[in-house]
XYZ file of C-alpha atoms in Angstrom:
446
model
C 97.467 46.851 -24.597
C 98.657 49.807 -26.631
C 96.503 51.847 -29.043
C 98.178 54.144 -31.588
C 96.322 56.437 -33.984
C 97.450 55.995 -37.584
C 94.804 57.968 -39.508
C 92.544 60.908 -38.719
C 91.291 62.588 -41.882
C 87.750 63.905 -41.979
C 85.630 61.007 -40.754
C 88.234 58.343 -41.555
C 89.976 56.763 -38.605
C 92.825 54.279 -38.349
C 94.428 52.679 -35.289
C 97.088 50.137 -34.479
C 96.292 48.008 -31.435
C 99.042 45.954 -29.774
C 97.993 43.194 -27.368
C 100.711 41.378 -25.453
C 100.838 37.630 -25.034
C 100.663 38.109 -21.260
C 97.311 39.897 -21.584
C 95.903 37.065 -23.699
C 97.261 34.424 -21.320
C 95.711 36.206 -18.359
C 92.323 36.150 -20.109
C 92.705 32.413 -20.831
C 93.732 31.740 -17.213
C 90.719 33.693 -15.968
C 88.378 31.602 -18.124
C 89.975 28.401 -16.810
C 89.698 29.557 -13.191
C 86.005 30.301 -13.716
C 85.406 26.854 -15.241
C 87.671 24.891 -12.831
C 85.067 24.200 -10.095
C 82.806 22.369 -12.569
C 85.449 20.363 -14.464
C 85.680 16.593 -13.946
C 88.693 14.594 -15.172
C 89.826 11.020 -14.610
C 92.108 10.798 -11.573
C 90.860 14.020 -10.016
C 87.878 14.988 -7.944
C 85.403 17.464 -9.412
C 86.830 20.963 -9.192
C 90.347 19.748 -8.260
C 91.896 19.473 -11.733
C 95.169 21.493 -11.672
C 95.152 24.707 -13.694
C 98.272 23.775 -15.744
C 96.577 20.533 -16.831
C 93.420 22.387 -17.825
C 95.467 24.886 -19.773
C 97.309 22.123 -21.594
C 94.049 20.486 -22.643
C 91.815 23.520 -23.270
C 94.159 26.497 -23.548
C 94.572 26.489 -27.312
C 90.827 26.370 -27.899
C 90.210 29.156 -25.387
C 92.889 31.361 -26.939
C 90.598 32.147 -29.883
C 87.840 33.241 -27.485
C 90.343 35.247 -25.457
C 91.585 37.058 -28.561
C 88.042 37.934 -29.649
C 87.027 39.134 -26.193
C 90.200 41.192 -25.855
C 89.678 42.782 -29.276
C 86.000 43.527 -28.516
C 86.969 44.990 -25.172
C 89.699 47.112 -26.761
C 87.277 48.477 -29.359
C 84.574 49.212 -26.759
C 87.100 51.013 -24.580
C 88.405 52.943 -27.572
C 84.918 54.122 -28.608
C 84.134 55.092 -25.020
C 87.370 57.105 -24.728
C 87.233 58.719 -28.185
C 83.479 59.319 -28.370
C 83.526 57.975 -31.921
C 80.541 56.078 -33.322
C 81.439 53.883 -36.318
C 79.270 54.425 -39.399
C 79.652 50.766 -40.334
C 81.332 47.678 -38.875
C 85.048 48.491 -38.324
C 87.552 46.689 -40.538
C 89.849 44.775 -38.172
C 92.866 42.882 -39.512
C 95.616 41.025 -37.694
C 98.819 42.499 -39.157
C 101.083 39.668 -37.903
C 98.753 36.805 -38.789
C 101.139 35.211 -41.321
C 103.766 34.205 -38.748
C 101.719 34.337 -35.530
C 101.839 31.327 -33.190
C 100.491 30.508 -29.765
C 102.300 32.589 -27.193
C 103.028 35.537 -29.485
C 101.833 39.105 -29.128
C 98.971 40.264 -31.395
C 99.075 43.343 -33.643
C 95.840 44.681 -35.113
C 95.079 47.292 -37.753
C 91.669 48.914 -37.273
C 89.971 51.206 -39.811
C 86.496 52.754 -39.802
C 84.521 55.856 -40.649
C 83.127 57.782 -37.712
C 79.615 59.165 -37.694
C 79.718 62.961 -37.898
C 78.777 65.361 -35.154
C 75.343 66.712 -36.074
C 74.991 70.476 -35.632
C 72.196 71.747 -33.416
C 69.050 72.958 -35.146
C 66.672 75.697 -34.064
C 63.525 73.737 -34.832
C 61.297 76.641 -33.746
C 62.713 78.753 -36.577
C 61.295 76.422 -39.221
C 58.195 77.871 -40.879
C 55.814 75.697 -42.909
C 52.346 75.827 -44.418
C 49.992 72.882 -44.037
C 47.407 72.352 -46.765
C 43.894 71.862 -45.393
C 41.105 70.740 -47.722
C 37.489 70.439 -46.587
C 35.175 67.690 -47.781
C 32.390 69.368 -49.798
C 29.142 68.038 -51.241
C 30.666 67.636 -54.708
C 33.322 65.293 -53.363
C 30.700 63.228 -51.548
C 28.528 63.089 -54.690
C 31.511 61.958 -56.780
C 32.275 59.212 -54.275
C 28.647 58.066 -54.283
C 28.628 57.985 -58.080
C 31.777 55.825 -58.088
C 30.181 53.446 -55.627
C 27.068 53.263 -57.779
C 29.155 52.534 -60.881
C 31.022 49.758 -59.066
C 27.773 48.306 -57.745
C 26.175 48.338 -61.185
C 22.924 46.549 -61.865
C 21.740 44.961 -65.111
C 18.460 45.361 -66.959
C 17.059 43.479 -69.966
C 18.068 44.747 -73.376
C 14.913 43.335 -75.028
C 14.000 40.266 -77.030
C 15.809 41.223 -80.243
C 18.872 43.057 -78.872
C 22.268 41.445 -79.357
C 24.726 41.076 -76.513
C 27.731 43.391 -76.255
C 30.992 43.417 -74.383
C 30.194 44.292 -70.749
C 26.674 42.884 -70.914
C 25.436 40.150 -68.635
C 24.071 37.009 -70.294
C 22.137 34.458 -68.259
C 22.887 30.931 -69.479
C 22.077 27.301 -69.137
C 25.109 25.349 -70.337
C 26.566 21.856 -70.412
C 30.177 21.158 -71.275
C 31.548 17.953 -72.778
C 35.054 16.626 -73.453
C 35.333 13.769 -75.960
C 31.520 13.666 -75.982
C 31.284 13.065 -72.244
C 29.978 15.524 -69.663
C 32.431 16.325 -66.860
C 32.050 17.385 -63.266
C 31.573 21.140 -62.805
C 30.937 21.675 -66.513
C 27.253 22.521 -66.372
C 25.004 25.129 -64.744
C 21.551 26.697 -64.988
C 20.666 30.398 -64.906
C 24.341 31.324 -64.692
C 24.920 35.132 -64.881
C 28.079 35.748 -66.931
C 29.437 39.237 -67.572
C 31.057 39.310 -71.020
C 34.591 40.629 -70.841
C 35.060 39.627 -67.198
C 37.474 36.828 -68.253
C 35.961 34.588 -65.609
C 35.591 31.648 -68.006
C 38.052 29.740 -70.192
C 39.834 31.991 -72.737
C 37.701 32.354 -75.853
C 34.434 31.354 -74.178
C 33.024 34.837 -73.580
C 34.103 36.172 -76.998
C 31.814 33.653 -78.724
C 28.795 34.913 -76.785
C 29.050 38.486 -78.089
C 26.288 39.209 -80.597
C 23.809 36.583 -79.400
C 20.129 37.167 -78.575
C 17.572 36.015 -76.026
C 16.496 32.381 -76.605
C 19.403 31.621 -78.928
C 21.318 28.348 -78.628
C 25.021 28.111 -79.391
C 27.819 25.563 -79.094
C 30.912 27.264 -77.694
C 34.121 25.472 -78.651
C 37.178 26.099 -76.485
C 40.383 24.389 -75.384
C 41.314 24.142 -71.731
C 44.688 25.799 -70.963
C 47.685 23.534 -70.477
C 48.127 24.900 -66.951
C 44.457 24.272 -66.032
C 43.958 23.152 -62.430
C 42.262 19.855 -63.402
C 44.861 17.579 -65.011
C 42.099 15.500 -66.652
C 40.947 18.568 -68.609
C 44.151 20.568 -69.185
C 44.966 20.998 -72.864
C 41.808 19.261 -74.049
C 39.157 20.671 -76.449
C 35.647 21.054 -75.066
C 32.191 21.956 -76.381
C 29.707 23.865 -74.232
C 26.082 23.740 -75.354
C 24.564 27.043 -74.239
C 21.045 28.445 -74.126
C 20.652 32.211 -73.661
C 17.896 32.999 -71.159
C 18.543 36.737 -70.804
C 20.680 39.518 -72.263
C 21.126 42.468 -69.907
C 22.947 45.772 -70.205
C 24.823 47.333 -67.304
C 23.239 50.297 -65.545
C 24.571 52.226 -62.534
C 22.963 51.331 -59.245
C 20.579 53.902 -57.830
C 21.969 56.117 -55.100
C 19.575 55.213 -52.322
C 19.311 53.287 -49.068
C 19.626 49.987 -50.947
C 23.018 51.066 -52.293
C 24.092 52.047 -48.776
C 23.153 48.604 -47.465
C 25.339 46.978 -50.121
C 28.305 48.769 -48.589
C 27.432 47.943 -44.997
C 25.717 51.206 -44.042
C 22.328 51.454 -42.388
C 21.012 54.000 -44.873
C 22.152 56.639 -47.343
C 22.784 59.272 -44.669
C 25.001 56.837 -42.755
C 26.880 56.042 -45.962
C 27.500 59.736 -46.550
C 28.961 60.037 -43.054
C 31.287 57.093 -43.764
C 32.362 58.661 -47.043
C 33.009 62.013 -45.342
C 35.186 60.363 -42.685
C 37.114 58.392 -45.310
C 37.715 61.470 -47.456
C 38.818 63.482 -44.426
C 41.345 60.749 -43.608
C 42.554 60.723 -47.223
C 42.930 64.511 -47.319
C 44.711 64.501 -43.983
C 47.107 61.766 -45.129
C 47.850 63.609 -48.354
C 48.463 66.876 -46.507
C 50.822 65.138 -44.101
C 52.825 63.611 -46.965
C 53.197 67.063 -48.507
C 54.251 68.872 -45.337
C 56.631 66.050 -44.428
C 58.377 66.449 -47.778
C 58.535 70.238 -47.290
C 60.016 69.747 -43.832
C 62.679 67.342 -45.074
C 63.533 69.740 -47.909
C 64.008 72.588 -45.419
C 66.119 70.461 -43.090
C 68.240 69.257 -46.006
C 68.907 72.881 -46.979
C 69.743 74.386 -43.596
C 71.854 71.580 -42.115
C 75.212 70.590 -43.522
C 77.833 68.177 -42.234
C 80.320 65.638 -43.568
C 78.850 62.297 -44.618
C 80.552 58.910 -44.172
C 81.526 57.891 -47.750
C 80.822 54.226 -46.999
C 77.185 54.961 -46.083
C 76.659 57.107 -49.186
C 78.236 54.442 -51.391
C 76.122 51.655 -49.910
C 72.928 53.717 -50.229
C 73.811 54.720 -53.804
C 74.268 51.073 -54.802
C 70.928 50.173 -53.224
C 69.136 53.005 -55.046
C 70.716 52.104 -58.397
C 69.852 48.440 -57.894
C 66.228 49.156 -56.963
C 65.680 51.524 -59.894
C 67.265 49.056 -62.320
C 64.850 46.323 -61.234
C 61.908 48.720 -61.589
C 63.028 49.398 -65.159
C 63.628 45.669 -65.793
C 60.711 43.933 -64.025
C 61.230 40.750 -66.016
C 64.471 40.090 -64.099
C 63.365 38.558 -60.814
C 66.687 37.425 -59.338
C 69.957 39.226 -58.710
C 72.104 37.183 -61.063
C 72.988 40.090 -63.306
C 75.884 42.410 -64.033
C 76.807 45.027 -61.462
C 74.568 48.084 -61.729
C 76.350 51.358 -62.475
C 75.919 53.976 -59.757
C 75.353 57.310 -61.499
C 75.654 60.851 -60.192
C 71.913 61.152 -59.648
C 71.987 57.996 -57.522
C 74.810 59.377 -55.395
C 73.046 62.727 -55.028
C 69.860 61.056 -53.803
C 71.900 58.766 -51.552
C 73.628 61.765 -49.966
C 70.257 63.352 -49.197
C 68.899 60.153 -47.668
C 72.004 59.559 -45.544
C 72.094 63.187 -44.360
C 68.411 63.209 -43.407
C 68.631 59.742 -41.876
C 71.511 60.768 -39.610
C 69.804 64.055 -38.750
C 66.476 62.432 -37.840
C 68.247 59.737 -35.830
C 70.167 62.402 -33.895
C 67.017 64.423 -33.209
C 65.150 61.327 -32.103
C 67.946 60.239 -29.790
C 68.186 63.665 -28.149
C 64.395 63.733 -27.703
C 64.361 60.163 -26.294
C 61.981 59.021 -29.031
C 61.410 55.278 -29.184
C 59.140 52.851 -31.011
C 56.993 50.996 -28.487
C 56.201 47.291 -28.644
C 52.538 48.202 -29.141
C 53.404 50.328 -32.192
C 55.513 47.490 -33.613
C 52.717 44.984 -33.024
C 50.147 47.207 -34.753
C 52.450 47.668 -37.747
C 53.120 43.933 -37.971
C 49.403 43.112 -37.738
C 48.717 45.510 -40.587
C 51.407 43.895 -42.737
C 50.261 40.391 -41.775
C 46.874 41.076 -43.385
C 48.653 40.789 -46.732
C 49.128 37.063 -46.019
C 45.665 35.711 -45.115
C 45.868 32.342 -43.423
C 49.622 32.674 -42.879
C 49.696 35.405 -40.244
C 51.400 33.170 -37.667
C 54.184 32.229 -40.087
C 54.679 35.925 -40.902
C 55.021 36.874 -37.235
C 57.458 34.022 -36.564
C 59.568 35.036 -39.559
C 59.761 38.654 -38.379
C 60.632 37.600 -34.813
C 63.640 35.634 -36.076
C 64.850 38.318 -38.484
C 66.417 41.413 -36.929
C 66.864 43.089 -40.306
C 63.159 42.758 -41.118
C 62.264 44.126 -37.679
C 64.418 47.159 -38.395
C 62.697 47.661 -41.751
C 59.348 47.749 -39.940
C 60.623 49.951 -37.095
C 62.482 52.540 -39.228
C 59.476 54.268 -40.902
C 57.570 54.354 -37.599
C 60.550 55.980 -35.890
C 60.972 58.471 -38.736
C 57.316 59.518 -38.567
C 57.534 59.999 -34.801
C 60.582 62.250 -35.182
C 58.822 64.203 -37.952
C 55.807 64.687 -35.659
C 58.136 65.903 -32.912
C 59.741 68.465 -35.234
C 56.386 69.643 -36.597
C 55.157 70.271 -33.056
C 58.097 72.629 -32.466
C 58.084 74.267 -35.903
C 55.825 77.187 -36.789
C 53.085 75.571 -38.879
C 50.189 77.597 -40.299
C 47.137 76.104 -41.976
C 46.371 77.030 -45.568
C 42.884 76.303 -46.896
C 42.983 74.714 -50.345
C 40.617 72.932 -52.692
C 40.588 69.222 -53.326
C 42.048 69.925 -56.787
C 44.945 71.878 -55.275
C 45.684 69.013 -52.885
C 45.568 66.447 -55.689
C 47.879 68.596 -57.822
C 50.387 68.857 -54.963
C 50.339 65.088 -54.517
C 50.864 64.539 -58.250
C 53.891 66.836 -58.181
C 55.225 64.943 -55.188
C 54.847 61.626 -57.004
C 56.637 63.045 -60.065
C 59.584 64.049 -57.885
C 59.733 60.530 -56.448
C 59.492 58.851 -59.861
């Protein structure tokens, strides 16, 4: 086998590989010798079939395997000798395929882009500030007020007050279609919040402006897509009696409110809120310092990027942004999306940082453990209640999906490694300062 370099410009590589027919035949013969002891054929004892006869019957089929193995072996040997790491799958073409026949030599043209050599970084020279916000009483009070608003109670408006949007009306009602009552169409003392859209469209609107003790016939039409085929698209009349009209009021901030949210008492609820806010602040601060770190690394490290990786990433970015701007288009049956300069610029940053983080992680022997993968998968599986098993089985069979789960975990572990070596100083800030920094971060990502 002969390997000749045909291109070496920047990260682009080209090679011509010449494999003789004798090399291929030797590989075929080796495969036949390995299989010979187990072969049975009429007229011969097991393992005694002559090699020439085996080659006549199976040689042509094995030649394809021999060619593939020889090519794979040649490429592996080449990468081991050259030290190159291909950025993407090498393009391998058989240059004499048009007139090739069994027994001929094989000529291959190989082209690929090599991954660049990443320059060493002095991670200890990186200086960053980490925003640290403390949870104060005002933040706890705000959180308690939000909980109270969400756990609102209702109190009577009075005998003559009319119902408003957002009020709760307590009803007895009976629904009929074509004059006949239907299953599930009646209830007593039913608390309905007007504006909640929990009933058939148009039902709640007709109850605005009614008073305690009033009776009203609500006329509606079941939607065409209603779950009960016997009712879908049909007009119905609900005879209603109003037994109470109540206005919403915030729940009191007391032990009873705490119990609604699973806490033993108000003090325990405050502790839970403090811990949750501390976790939120910490997560926000990490997002900010991670972005600052990546910005610094992007500025101080420079190396050639494989054009194929930048192009592929640019297309993916353009495609994703186009779908975000056109949410009504669910499939991918559309014209090719134009890759603009801003897409390519962002793609270059992502590829550069991706290669840099991968190099740092490899040199530091950073890996994603099975336990970390399992925890991440369990967290994602919660999005599919009742179908967790199917989700896990799907991920197990899909290497690409596994990589999508593993990649962000790996990136965060490398970032943690770099932050441990960098010079990081804490900077005390207010909650407002932290929120402002996060808003600016989100604007940059938009």
